[in-house]
Structures are given as C-alpha cells and as structure tokens.
XYZ file of C-alpha atoms in Angstrom:
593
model
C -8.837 -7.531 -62.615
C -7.939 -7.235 -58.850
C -4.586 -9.786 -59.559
C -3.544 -6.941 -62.135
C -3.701 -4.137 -60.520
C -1.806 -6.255 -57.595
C 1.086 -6.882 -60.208
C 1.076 -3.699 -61.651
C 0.931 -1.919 -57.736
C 4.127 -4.323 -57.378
C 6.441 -1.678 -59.024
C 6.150 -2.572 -62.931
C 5.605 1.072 -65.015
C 1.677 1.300 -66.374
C 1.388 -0.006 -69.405
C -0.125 3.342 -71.184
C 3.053 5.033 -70.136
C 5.317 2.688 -71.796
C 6.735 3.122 -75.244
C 4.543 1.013 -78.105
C 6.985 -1.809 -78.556
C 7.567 -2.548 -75.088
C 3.926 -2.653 -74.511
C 3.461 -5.133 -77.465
C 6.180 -7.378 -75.581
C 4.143 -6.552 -72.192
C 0.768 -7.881 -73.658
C 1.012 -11.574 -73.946
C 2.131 -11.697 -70.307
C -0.630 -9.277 -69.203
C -2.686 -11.316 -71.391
C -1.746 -14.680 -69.085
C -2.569 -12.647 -66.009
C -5.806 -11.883 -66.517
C -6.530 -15.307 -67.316
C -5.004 -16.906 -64.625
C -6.923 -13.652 -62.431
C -10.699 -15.663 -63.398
C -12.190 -17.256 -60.275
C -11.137 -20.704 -59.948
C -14.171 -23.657 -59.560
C -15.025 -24.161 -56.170
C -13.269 -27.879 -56.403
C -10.460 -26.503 -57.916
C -7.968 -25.049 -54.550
C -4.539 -26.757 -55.810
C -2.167 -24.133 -56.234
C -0.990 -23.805 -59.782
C 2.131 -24.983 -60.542
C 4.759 -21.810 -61.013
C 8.177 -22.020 -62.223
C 10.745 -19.446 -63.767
C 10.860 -20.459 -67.900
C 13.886 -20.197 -69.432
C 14.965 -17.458 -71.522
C 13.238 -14.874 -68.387
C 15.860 -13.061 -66.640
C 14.917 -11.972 -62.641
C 12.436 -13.404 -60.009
C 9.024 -14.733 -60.955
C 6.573 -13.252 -58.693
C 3.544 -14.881 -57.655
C 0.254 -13.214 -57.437
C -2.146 -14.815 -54.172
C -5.741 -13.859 -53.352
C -7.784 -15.794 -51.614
C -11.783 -15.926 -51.871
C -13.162 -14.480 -48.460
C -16.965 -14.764 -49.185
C -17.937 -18.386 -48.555
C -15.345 -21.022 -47.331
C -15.385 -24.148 -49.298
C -15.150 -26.860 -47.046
C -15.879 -27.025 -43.480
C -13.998 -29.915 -41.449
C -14.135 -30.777 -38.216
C -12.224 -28.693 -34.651
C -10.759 -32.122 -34.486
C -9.473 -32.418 -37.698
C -5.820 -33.230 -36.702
C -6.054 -35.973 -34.357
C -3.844 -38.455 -32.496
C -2.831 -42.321 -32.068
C -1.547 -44.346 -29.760
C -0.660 -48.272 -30.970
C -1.101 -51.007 -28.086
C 2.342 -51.933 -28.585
C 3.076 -48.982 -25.396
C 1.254 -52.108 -23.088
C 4.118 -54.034 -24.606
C 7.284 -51.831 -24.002
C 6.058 -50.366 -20.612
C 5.539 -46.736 -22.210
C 1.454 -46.855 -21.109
C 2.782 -46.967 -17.287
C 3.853 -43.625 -18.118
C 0.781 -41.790 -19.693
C 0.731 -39.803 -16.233
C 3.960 -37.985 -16.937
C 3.186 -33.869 -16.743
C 5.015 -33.285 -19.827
C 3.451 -35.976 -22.179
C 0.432 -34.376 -20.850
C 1.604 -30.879 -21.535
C 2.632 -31.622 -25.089
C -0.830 -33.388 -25.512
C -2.862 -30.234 -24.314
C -0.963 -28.205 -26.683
C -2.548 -30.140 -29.287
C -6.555 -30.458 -28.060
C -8.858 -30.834 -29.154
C -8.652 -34.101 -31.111
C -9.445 -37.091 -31.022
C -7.096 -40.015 -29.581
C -7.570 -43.184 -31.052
C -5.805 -46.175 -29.019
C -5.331 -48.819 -32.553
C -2.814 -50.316 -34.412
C -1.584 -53.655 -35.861
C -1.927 -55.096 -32.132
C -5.565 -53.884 -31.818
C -6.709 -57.700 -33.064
C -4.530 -59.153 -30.051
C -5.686 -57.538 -27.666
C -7.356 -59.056 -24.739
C -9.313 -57.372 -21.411
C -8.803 -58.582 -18.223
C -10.781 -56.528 -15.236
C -8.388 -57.016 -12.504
C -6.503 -54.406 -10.995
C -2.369 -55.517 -11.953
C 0.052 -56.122 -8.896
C 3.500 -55.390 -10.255
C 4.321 -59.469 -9.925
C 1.761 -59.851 -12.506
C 3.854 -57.749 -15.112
C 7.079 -59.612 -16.799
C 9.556 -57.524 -18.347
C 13.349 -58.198 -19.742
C 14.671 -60.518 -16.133
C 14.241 -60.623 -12.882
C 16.970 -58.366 -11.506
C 17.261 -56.019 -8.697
C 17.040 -53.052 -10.958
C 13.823 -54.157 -12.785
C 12.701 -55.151 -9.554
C 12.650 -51.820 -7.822
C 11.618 -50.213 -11.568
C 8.337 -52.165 -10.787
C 7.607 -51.593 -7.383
C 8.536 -47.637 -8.436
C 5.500 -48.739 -10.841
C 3.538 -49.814 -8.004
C 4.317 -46.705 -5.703
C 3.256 -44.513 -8.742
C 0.230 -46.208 -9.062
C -0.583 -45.947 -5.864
C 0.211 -42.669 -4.989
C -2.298 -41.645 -8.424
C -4.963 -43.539 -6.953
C -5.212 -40.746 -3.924
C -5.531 -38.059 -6.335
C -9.085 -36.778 -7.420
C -9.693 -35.701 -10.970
C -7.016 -35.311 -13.572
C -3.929 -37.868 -12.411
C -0.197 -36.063 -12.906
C 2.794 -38.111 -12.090
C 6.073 -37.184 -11.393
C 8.613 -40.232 -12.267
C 12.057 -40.018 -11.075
C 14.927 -39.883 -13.790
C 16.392 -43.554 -12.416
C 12.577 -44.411 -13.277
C 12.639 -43.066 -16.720
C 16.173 -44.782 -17.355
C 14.836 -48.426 -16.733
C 11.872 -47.798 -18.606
C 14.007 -46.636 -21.962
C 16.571 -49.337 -20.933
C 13.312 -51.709 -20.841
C 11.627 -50.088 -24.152
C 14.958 -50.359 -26.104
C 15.164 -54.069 -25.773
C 11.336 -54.308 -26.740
C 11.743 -52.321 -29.643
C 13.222 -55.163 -31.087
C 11.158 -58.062 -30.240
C 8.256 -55.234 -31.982
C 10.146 -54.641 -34.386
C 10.396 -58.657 -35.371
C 6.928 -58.935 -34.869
C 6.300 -56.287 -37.359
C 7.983 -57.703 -40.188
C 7.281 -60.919 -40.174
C 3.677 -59.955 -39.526
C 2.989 -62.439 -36.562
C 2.293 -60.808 -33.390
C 1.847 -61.937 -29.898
C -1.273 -61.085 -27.899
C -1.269 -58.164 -25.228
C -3.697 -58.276 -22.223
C -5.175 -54.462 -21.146
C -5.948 -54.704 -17.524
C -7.887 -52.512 -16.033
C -5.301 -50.435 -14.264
C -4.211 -49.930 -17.433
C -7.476 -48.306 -19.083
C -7.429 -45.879 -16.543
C -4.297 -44.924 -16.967
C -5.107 -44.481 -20.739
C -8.385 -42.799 -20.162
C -6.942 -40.712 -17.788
C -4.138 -39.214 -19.792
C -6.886 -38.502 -22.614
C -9.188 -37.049 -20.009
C -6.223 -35.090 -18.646
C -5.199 -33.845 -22.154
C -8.127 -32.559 -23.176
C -8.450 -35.549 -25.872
C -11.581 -37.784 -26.520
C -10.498 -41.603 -26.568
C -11.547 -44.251 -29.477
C -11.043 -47.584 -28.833
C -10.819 -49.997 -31.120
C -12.050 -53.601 -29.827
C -10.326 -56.878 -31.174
C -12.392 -57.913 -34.465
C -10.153 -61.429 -34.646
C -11.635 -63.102 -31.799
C -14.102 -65.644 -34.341
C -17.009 -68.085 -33.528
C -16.224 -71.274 -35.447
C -18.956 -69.880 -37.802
C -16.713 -66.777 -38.257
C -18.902 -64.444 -36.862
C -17.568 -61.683 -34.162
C -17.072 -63.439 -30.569
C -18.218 -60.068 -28.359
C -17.889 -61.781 -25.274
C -14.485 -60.045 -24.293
C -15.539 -56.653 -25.824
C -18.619 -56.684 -23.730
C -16.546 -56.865 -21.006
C -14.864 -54.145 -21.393
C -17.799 -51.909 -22.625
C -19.413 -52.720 -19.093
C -16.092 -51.923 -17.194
C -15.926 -48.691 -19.033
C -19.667 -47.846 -18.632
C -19.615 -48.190 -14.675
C -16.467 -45.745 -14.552
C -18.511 -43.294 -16.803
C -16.423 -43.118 -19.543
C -16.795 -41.326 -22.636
C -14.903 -43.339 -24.941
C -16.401 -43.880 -28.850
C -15.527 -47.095 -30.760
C -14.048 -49.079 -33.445
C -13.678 -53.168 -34.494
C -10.808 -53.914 -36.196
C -7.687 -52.554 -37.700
C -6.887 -53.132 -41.456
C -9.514 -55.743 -41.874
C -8.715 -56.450 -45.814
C -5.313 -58.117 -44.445
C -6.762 -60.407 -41.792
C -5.327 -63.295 -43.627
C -1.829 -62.455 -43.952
C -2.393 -62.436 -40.312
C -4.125 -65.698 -39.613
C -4.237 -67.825 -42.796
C -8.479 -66.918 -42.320
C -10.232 -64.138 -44.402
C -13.248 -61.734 -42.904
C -14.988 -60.169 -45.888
C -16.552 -56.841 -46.392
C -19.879 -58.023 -45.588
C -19.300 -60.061 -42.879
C -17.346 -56.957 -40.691
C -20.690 -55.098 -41.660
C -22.529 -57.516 -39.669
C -20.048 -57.415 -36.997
C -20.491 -53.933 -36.412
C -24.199 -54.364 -36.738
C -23.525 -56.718 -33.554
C -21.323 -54.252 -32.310
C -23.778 -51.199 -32.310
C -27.016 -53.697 -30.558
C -24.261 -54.397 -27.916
C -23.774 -50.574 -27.331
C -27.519 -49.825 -27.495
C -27.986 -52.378 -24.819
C -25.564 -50.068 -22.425
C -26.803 -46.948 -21.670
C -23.507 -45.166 -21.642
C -22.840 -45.812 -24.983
C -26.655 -46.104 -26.331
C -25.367 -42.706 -28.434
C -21.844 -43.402 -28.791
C -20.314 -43.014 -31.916
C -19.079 -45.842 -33.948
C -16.566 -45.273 -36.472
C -14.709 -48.371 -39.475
C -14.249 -49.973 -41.062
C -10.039 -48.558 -40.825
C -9.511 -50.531 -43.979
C -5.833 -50.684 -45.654
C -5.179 -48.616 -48.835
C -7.435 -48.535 -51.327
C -6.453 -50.956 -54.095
C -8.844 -52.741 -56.354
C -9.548 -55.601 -53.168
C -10.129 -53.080 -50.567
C -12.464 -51.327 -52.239
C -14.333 -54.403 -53.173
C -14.411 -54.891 -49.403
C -15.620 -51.546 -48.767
C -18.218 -52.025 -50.815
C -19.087 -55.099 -48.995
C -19.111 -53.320 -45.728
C -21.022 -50.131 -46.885
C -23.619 -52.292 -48.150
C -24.894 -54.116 -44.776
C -23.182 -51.279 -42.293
C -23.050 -47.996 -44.052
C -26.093 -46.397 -41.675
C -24.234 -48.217 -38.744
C -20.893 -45.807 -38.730
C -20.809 -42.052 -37.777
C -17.703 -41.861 -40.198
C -16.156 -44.258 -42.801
C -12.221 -44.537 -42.303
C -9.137 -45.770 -44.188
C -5.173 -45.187 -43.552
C -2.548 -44.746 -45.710
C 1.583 -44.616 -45.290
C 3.716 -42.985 -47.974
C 6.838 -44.975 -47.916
C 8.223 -48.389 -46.802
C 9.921 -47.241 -44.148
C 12.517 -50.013 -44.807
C 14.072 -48.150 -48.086
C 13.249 -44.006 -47.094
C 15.872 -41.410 -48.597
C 15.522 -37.922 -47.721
C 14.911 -37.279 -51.346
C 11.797 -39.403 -51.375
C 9.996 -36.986 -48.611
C 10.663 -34.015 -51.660
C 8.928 -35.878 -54.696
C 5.845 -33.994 -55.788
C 4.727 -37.058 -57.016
C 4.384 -38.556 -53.900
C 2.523 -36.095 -52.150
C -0.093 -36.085 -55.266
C -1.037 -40.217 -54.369
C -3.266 -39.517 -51.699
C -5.400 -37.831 -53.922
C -5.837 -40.461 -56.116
C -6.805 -42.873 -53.028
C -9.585 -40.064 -51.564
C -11.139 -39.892 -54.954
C -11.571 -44.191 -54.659
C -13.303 -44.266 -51.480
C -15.348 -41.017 -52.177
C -17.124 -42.580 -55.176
C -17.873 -45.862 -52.818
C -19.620 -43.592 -50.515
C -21.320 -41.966 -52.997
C -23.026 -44.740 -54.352
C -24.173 -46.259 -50.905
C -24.185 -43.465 -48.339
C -23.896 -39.646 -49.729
C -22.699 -37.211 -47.352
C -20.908 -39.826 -44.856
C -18.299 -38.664 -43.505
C -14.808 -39.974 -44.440
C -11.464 -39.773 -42.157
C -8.263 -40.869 -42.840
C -6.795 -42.909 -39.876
C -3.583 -44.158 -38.718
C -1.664 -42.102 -41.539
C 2.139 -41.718 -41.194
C 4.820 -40.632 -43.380
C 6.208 -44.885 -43.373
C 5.173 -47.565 -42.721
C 7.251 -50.387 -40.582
C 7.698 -48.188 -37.898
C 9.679 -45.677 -40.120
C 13.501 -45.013 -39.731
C 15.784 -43.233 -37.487
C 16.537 -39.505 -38.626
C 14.174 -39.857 -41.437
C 10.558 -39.595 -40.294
C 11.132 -38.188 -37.318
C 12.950 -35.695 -39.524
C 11.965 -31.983 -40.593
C 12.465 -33.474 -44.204
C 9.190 -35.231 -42.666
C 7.223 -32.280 -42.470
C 6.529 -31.887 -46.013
C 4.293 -34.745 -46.029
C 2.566 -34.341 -43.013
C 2.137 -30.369 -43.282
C 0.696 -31.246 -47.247
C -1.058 -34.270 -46.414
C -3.012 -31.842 -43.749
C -3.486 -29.194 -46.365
C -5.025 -31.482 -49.246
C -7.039 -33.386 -46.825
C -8.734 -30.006 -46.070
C -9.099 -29.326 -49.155
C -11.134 -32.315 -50.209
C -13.430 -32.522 -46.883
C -11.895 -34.960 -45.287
C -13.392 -34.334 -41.843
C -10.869 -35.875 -39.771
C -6.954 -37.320 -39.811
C -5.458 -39.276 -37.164
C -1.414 -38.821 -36.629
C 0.186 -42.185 -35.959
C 1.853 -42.042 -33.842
C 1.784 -39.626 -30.432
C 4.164 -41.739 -28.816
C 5.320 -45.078 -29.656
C 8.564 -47.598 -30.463
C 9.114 -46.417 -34.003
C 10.202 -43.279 -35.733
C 6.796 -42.224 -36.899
C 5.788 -40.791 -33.821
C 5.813 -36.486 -32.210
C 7.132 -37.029 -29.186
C 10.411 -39.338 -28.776
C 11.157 -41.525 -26.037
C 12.821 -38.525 -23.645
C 9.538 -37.139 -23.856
C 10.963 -34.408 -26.212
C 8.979 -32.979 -29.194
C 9.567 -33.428 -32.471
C 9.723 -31.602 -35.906
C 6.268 -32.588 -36.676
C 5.027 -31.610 -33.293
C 5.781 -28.578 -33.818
C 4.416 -28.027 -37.182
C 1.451 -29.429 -35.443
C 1.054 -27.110 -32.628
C 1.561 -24.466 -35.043
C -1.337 -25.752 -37.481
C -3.705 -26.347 -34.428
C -3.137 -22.519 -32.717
C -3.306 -21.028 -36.546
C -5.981 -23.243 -38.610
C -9.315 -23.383 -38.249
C -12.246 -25.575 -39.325
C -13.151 -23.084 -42.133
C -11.089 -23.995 -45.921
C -10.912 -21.280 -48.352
C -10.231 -21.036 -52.189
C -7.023 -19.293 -53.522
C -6.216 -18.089 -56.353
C -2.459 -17.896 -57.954
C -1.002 -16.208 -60.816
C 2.406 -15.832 -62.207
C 4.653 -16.947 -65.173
C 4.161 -20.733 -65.849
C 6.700 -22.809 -67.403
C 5.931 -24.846 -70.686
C 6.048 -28.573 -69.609
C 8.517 -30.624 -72.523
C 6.272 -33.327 -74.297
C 5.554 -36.316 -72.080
C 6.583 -34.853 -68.940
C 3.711 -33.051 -66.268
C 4.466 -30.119 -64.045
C 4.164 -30.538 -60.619
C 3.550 -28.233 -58.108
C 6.584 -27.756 -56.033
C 5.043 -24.579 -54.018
C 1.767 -26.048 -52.101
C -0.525 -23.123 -51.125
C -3.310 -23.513 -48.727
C -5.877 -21.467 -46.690
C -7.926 -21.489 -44.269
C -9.781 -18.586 -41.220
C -7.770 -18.017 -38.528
C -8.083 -20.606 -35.725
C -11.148 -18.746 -33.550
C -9.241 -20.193 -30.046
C -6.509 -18.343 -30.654
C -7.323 -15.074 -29.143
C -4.088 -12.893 -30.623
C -5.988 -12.355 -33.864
C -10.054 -11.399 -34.165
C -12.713 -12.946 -36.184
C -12.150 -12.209 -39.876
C -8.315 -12.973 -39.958
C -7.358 -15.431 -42.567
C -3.916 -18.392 -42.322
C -1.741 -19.483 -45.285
C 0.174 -22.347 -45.057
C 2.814 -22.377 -47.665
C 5.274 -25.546 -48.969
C 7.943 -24.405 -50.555
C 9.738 -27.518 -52.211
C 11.942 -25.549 -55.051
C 15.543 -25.414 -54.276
C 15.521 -21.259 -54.737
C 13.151 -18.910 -52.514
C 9.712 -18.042 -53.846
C 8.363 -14.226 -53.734
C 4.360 -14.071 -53.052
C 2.590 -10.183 -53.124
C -0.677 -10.693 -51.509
C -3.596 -9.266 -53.880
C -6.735 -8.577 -54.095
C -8.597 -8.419 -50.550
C -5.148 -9.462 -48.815
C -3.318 -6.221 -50.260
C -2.496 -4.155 -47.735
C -2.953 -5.997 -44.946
C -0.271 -6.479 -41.920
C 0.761 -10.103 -41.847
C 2.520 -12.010 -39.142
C 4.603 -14.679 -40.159
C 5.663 -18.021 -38.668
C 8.466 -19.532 -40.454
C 9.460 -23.096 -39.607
C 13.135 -23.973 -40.239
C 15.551 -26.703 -39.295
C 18.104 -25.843 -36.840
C 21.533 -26.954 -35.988
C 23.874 -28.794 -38.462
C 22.138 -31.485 -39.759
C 19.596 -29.560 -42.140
C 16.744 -31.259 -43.139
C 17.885 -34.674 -40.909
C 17.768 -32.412 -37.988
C 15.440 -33.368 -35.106
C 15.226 -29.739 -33.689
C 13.557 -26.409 -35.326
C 13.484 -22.969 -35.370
C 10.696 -20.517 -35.705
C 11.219 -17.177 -37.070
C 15.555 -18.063 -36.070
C 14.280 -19.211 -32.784
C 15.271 -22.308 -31.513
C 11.835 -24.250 -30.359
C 11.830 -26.181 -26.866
C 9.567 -26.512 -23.991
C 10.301 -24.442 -20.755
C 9.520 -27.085 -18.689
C 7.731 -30.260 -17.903
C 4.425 -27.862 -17.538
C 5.109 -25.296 -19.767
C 5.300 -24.624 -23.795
C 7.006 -21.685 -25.164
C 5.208 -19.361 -26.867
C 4.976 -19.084 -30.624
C 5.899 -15.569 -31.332
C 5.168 -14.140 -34.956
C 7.843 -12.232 -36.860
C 5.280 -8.977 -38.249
C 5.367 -7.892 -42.086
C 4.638 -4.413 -42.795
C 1.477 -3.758 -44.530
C 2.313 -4.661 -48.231
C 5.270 -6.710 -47.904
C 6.133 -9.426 -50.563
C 6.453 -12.762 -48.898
C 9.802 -14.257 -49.613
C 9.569 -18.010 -49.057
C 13.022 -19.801 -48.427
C 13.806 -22.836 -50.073
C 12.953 -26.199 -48.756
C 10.703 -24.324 -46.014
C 7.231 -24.501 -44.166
C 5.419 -21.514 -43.178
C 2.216 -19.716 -41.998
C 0.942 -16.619 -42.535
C -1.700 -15.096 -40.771
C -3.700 -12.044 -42.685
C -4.600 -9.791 -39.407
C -7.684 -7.684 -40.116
C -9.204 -8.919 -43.367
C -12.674 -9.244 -42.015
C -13.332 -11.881 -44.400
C -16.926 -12.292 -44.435
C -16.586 -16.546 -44.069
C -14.248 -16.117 -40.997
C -16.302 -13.388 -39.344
C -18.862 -16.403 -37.577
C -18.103 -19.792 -36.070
C-alpha cells in the first residue's frame, strides 16, 4: 500500500532485514496499517481519531494522503459568508459602513454573501425619506452629540457628491462619540436580548444606501431579510411595507436577494402569537408573486425559512414549510449557536463533543429535504460560536477559532453550500471586527481560509496507532483534518495545488508525514498562533511568529508562508490551527474550475 511504503520511507528498518522476532512484534502494527491504508467511502472524510496507547514509548506518527482524482463535494465561492444584525441602526454603527477600513477588511473577505438579519429583522420598519440628523435621537441632547450628528450630516453629504463606490473618512473625535454612543446602547440591546422583547427600528432610506453601498463597495452581495411579523388579523403576511421597500430598491437598481423572517419557530416567545410551518410557506409564496411583479427582482433569489435549531418542533415546522414552499426557495436555511453565551469557559470551546453536535443537526434537516425536495440546497445561517451576544474575551477569543475553523471544515464536508458568520460587526462579542474597527482572531482565520480554500472538498485518508477506547467511553477526534484544492484566486500557487486545514486540540504536538501522492511535495505552511500573554484569551495572532495587523486603513498585510522542504514531517503544536498548502501536486480534481 502507498500509506506503507510512506511509513516505512519515514526511517523505520524494512521489515525483511529485521531479525525474526522483531518482525513478529512488527506485524500486528503493519497489519493495522494496511487496514487503515483501504480507501475510505466517499461519505466517510472525518479524520480518524489518533492517540498514543499506553504501554508505546516515542511519538505516534500519523500517516495523511488525500484522494486527488474526484473531489467529493463541491460548495459554493461563497461558502463563508457574512452578517450584519439591524441592531447597528440602533447603536449608530450603520452611519459608519463608509469607513475605508471596514471596507478594507470586508474586501479581504469577498466574495460572500452579506446577509443584513437578526433577532430585530421582525421589527423592522421602512420609511423612504431621506433622514435629517434632527430626525435621529440618540443618548441626550448635548453639545457633543449635537455636533456628532451634524458630523453625521456633513458625512452624508459630502458621500452624496461622490460617484460609484462611497469611502468615508471620519475623524477620531467622530469615532469617539459614536463608541461613547454604542457603549451606552449596548446595554439597552443587551436588555432587550434577554428578556426577548425588542423595540422596533425604522430603516430609512439614507440608510439602505449606506448599507448597499458598503456591500457594493466590498465586493459582497446583500440579502435582506423583510419583517415576517407584520400580520393581517387573519394572520397572513401584511406585504404592504415590504413592497415598499422592494420598489425603493428596484428604482436604485439594486441587486439585493431576499428573505422573510428570522427564527420563525419562536415567533411566540416573541409575541404571545404562533406562525406555523405552513402558513410562512404561503407567505413566501406571497413573497415570490410580489417579486415577480417587479422586474428587478422577477429572478431574484429567495432564500428561508432561517428556522432555529433543529429540535423535534422545528423540524415539524420545516416540514410544514417544505411542503407548500419547498419549489419557492433557491436554498433552505437554519442557524445554530454552540454555547449560551451567558455561562462560556474557555474549556467549553476545546470539547470534542461539542464540535461533533452540528452534525447531528445537518443530518435532521437533510432527511426533511430529502423527502420533499432532493438536491435543495441547504445553508447554515446566522451561526456563531454563542448565543446572547457572546462574552468578552471568550468568543472574540482565539480559543474561538476552534469552532469556527471546524464548524467550516465539517460543513464542507457534508455539502453544505453556504455558512453565514454572525456577526461582521455588531454590539456583542460574536462578531470579526471590534468596535475600533480592528480585526479579530477569527478574521484572520477567515482571511486565511478564503485566500487558501477553494470550492472543491477532497477525501483524506489517516493512519497511525489508535488507542483502545475503555468500555462505555467513545474516542473523539481531538486532531480535525480537512482538505480541500487550493483557492484558484489566489495566484501564488497553480491549478493542481491542494490545502489542509489541520485542528490540533491535544495538549502535546502532533507529527503528520504526507503519503501517498503528497510525498515529496514542497509545502508552505501557515500556522495560526495566539500572541502576547494572554494565550488562548488573547485577541491578537501570529502567523508563522508574526504578529498579524493591518498596515493601514487601506491596506492588509500580506500572509507570508513559512516553506517545508520537500518531505518534511508536519509537526502540529498543541492547541493550534493551521494550513498547509501542497504546491505542485497536479491533482487531477484541482487541475479545472
């Protein structure tokens, strides 16, 4: 087999040179290679679980080819997407969409999708006028907020004069109000949030340009999800305000697509009135004549029903849905959070056992779709590592990154065509960017998956000594594996290149020799780190021991790889995430878009 030859290559003596009872102790480990070297089922891409047994002296290494004849799944160049939650209308953040570096940071991660949606989406009103800065409110009426909104004003005004993509550049006084502003928001939000009663939020005009404008700019095609709670006394979908907008948004030719609703299933922990499964299908059946009626969005795509996670209610509710609007969506979607957000250690983001329940959750909604609309599309939306807005050095954490950087990975895996990161930018901890417009660990990891990954998933295969689980207990995989063809924008590395992504969650490094068709081969390696004292609390990261921060407001730094010679085992640090691109493999799935 290829993965012995790999091991044996790896410096053990041949076995027909060794002395008889040596090679008798030899053969029931050869004997476990060779079976773990059989090609893995096509559905089968979850690394196998590899741990050092006790009783076996030195460092386990692990064997790793990958097949590079076929790729397995195919998802889409927009797989990882973005979200912005209408609670920036709220804390004055959406005033501030223009900023060059927001915009910068965005770029760095097209294309994706940006869907504007979140637990406000079902307040949220239209109003086509054109906002004076009178109109706006805020924390009092002071001489400081005062010239903060005619700054607002200026801003606007002096965007208005510029033709095509809209760049502002806000004055640090400006930015100081506004966080001043945003800080004492935060907590009216955050009372909102748990006690689940929210306030409704008009979106003027002015204010969807500005949001279609920094998508525009960014390189980032906008969803919009329209307000599903405002009901006819029948409890059918009032459209009147929705068709408002659509018609505002059609004569400034924009290319938005659309959504109705967020998290449906729990409309009546919001308003004491249920909508069922059947009767959001007809909504969006109302939804997509309304569109067909405009001829801007006669084609547009229509995505729901963003339902809740997937217990034994919701997916009665799916089912509901699926049965009157299955043919009406372009892609079915759900959203999931990890952790209350309330109660997050940095332990919890380390558990195998968590990362494993999304799988669980894809297999529910998969067989739904199965039944009433094979082949539909699925995407997971509004996913975050918490929920309730997440907590302060936690999710906005490297310790973070484990969950985002695997929930990426297995969603891959399982064609899952799309997932939308909440949040961009917002008033929690859950968010990339933070509120001085700096980037975060996941960021980061981000940028790094969207310049290295591309749409194409490959199998792997693993081999190595595997620990006996103890009766009752189940091994869990604490290194994550994944693979895909090199990202074909990124011009550094030509067509036929293949990009691990590793997860290393074992407290001791990992050793990986590269078999097979990757033997050989001169790898580059991008290893992600935490940097500065606070380990994996820290806010700030390191690639390859360099410290990772934007040059300026227009200007990210460039990822540079550390290079492996040709053959080189890949030592994986503990508690680390990395990529590995496989230059030259000319894998025969990678070779064509």
């Amino acid at each position: 087999s290829e993965l012995i030859r790999g091991f044996l290559l790896s410096g053990m003596p041949c076995p027909s040179s060794c002395p008889p009872g040596l090679l008798a102790l030899m053969a029931p480990g050869l004997a476990l290679m060779a079976a773990f070297s059989l090609p893995s089922q096509a559905g089968d891409r979850r690394a196998l679980p590899v741990e050092k047994p006790s009783g076996v002296k030195g460092r386990t290494l692990i064997l790793l080819d990958v097949n590079t004849k076929s790729p397995v799944r195919i998802i889409s160049e927009n797989f990882l997407s973005l979200q912005l939650d209408p609670s920036i209308i709220h804390d004055g953040w959406l005033d501030f969409l223009s900023s060059r570096r927001l915009v910068t940071l965005a770029r760095g991660l097209a294309p994706a999708f940006l869907r504007f949606a979140g637990k406000r989406t079902d307040f949220l009103q239209f109003h086509n006028v054109k906002n004076p800065a009178k109109s706006r409110g805020g924390p009092g009426p002071d001489y400081y907020l005062k010239n903060y909104e005619d700054d607002i004003v200026r801003s606007d005004i002096a965007l208005d004069k510029q033709k095509g993509c809209k760049i502002a550049q806000h004055p640090d006084i400006m930015l100081e109000l506004q966080r001043e502003k945003a800080a004492q928001m935060h907590l009216v939000l955050l009372k909102e949030q748990f006690s689940n009663t929210y306030s409704n939020l008009t979106l003027t005009a002015r204010s969807l340009d500005k949001l279609y404008n920094f998508a525009d700019c960014s390189g980032l095609h906008l969803i919009f999800a329209l307000n599903a709670l405002r009901r006819n006394p029948n409890n059918s979908w009032n459209s009147s305000n929705a068709l408002s907008l659509l018609k505002y948004s059609a004569s400034k030719k924009y290319n938005i697509s659309w959504e109705l609703g967020n998290e449906p299933n729990n409309y009546r922990a919001l308003i004491g009135r249920a909508v069922n499964g059947s009767q959001l299908g007809k909504d969006y059946t109302q939804l997509r004549s309304l569109m067909q009626l405009i001829r801007t969005y006669s084609r547009a795509h229509l995505y729901g029903p963003n339902i809740g996670r997937p217990r034994k209610n919701v997916i009665a509710f799916l089912e509901g849905f699926m049965k009157v609007a299955g043919g009406t969506v372009d892609a079915v979607t759900w959203q999931h959070y990890y952790i209350d957000g309330r109660v997050a250690k940095v332990t919890d983001f380390l558990k195998t056992r968590l990362l494993d329940t999304l799988s669980d959750q894809i297999r529910k909604i998969q067989k739904v779709l199965n039944t009433y609309t094979p082949g539909k599309k699925i995407w997971l939306e509004g996913v975050g590592t918490t929920s309730a807005g997440g907590m302060n050095n936690l999710s906005d954490s490297y310790a973070a990154g484990f969950l985002w950087l695997n929930t990426l990975g297995l969603l891959a895996s399982q064609g899952i065509d799309v997932v939308v990161r909440h949040s961009f930018l917002d008033h929690g901890h859950n968010h990339l960017v933070d509120q001085n417009f700096n980037p975060l660990p996941d960021y980061w990891l981000s940028l790094l998956y969207k310049r290295l990954i591309g749409p194409k998933v490959l199998a792997i295969h693993v081999a190595g000594l595997q620990r006996k689980p103890r009766p009752g207990r189940v091994i869990r995989d604490k290194l994550r594996i994944y693979a895909h063809c090199t990202s074909y924008h990124n011009h550094n590395y030509v067509r036929g290149s293949i990009t691990l992504y590793i997860i290393n969650l074992h407290r001791s490094r990992k050793k990986i020799k590269l078999a097979g068709t990757l033997r050989d081969k001169i790898v580059h390696q991008y290893l992600l780190q935490p940097y500065g004292k606070d380990g994996l609390h820290s806010k700030l990261v390191q690639l390859n021991g360099q410290p990772l921060a934007m040059v300026d407001d227009g200007t990210l730094p460039e990822l540079k790889p550390r290079p492996l010679r040709a053959g080189r085992t890949l030592v994986i640090p503990p508690l680390t995430m990395s990529f590995y691109v496989v230059k030259n493999v000319n894998a025969l799935a990678c070779r064509y878009r």
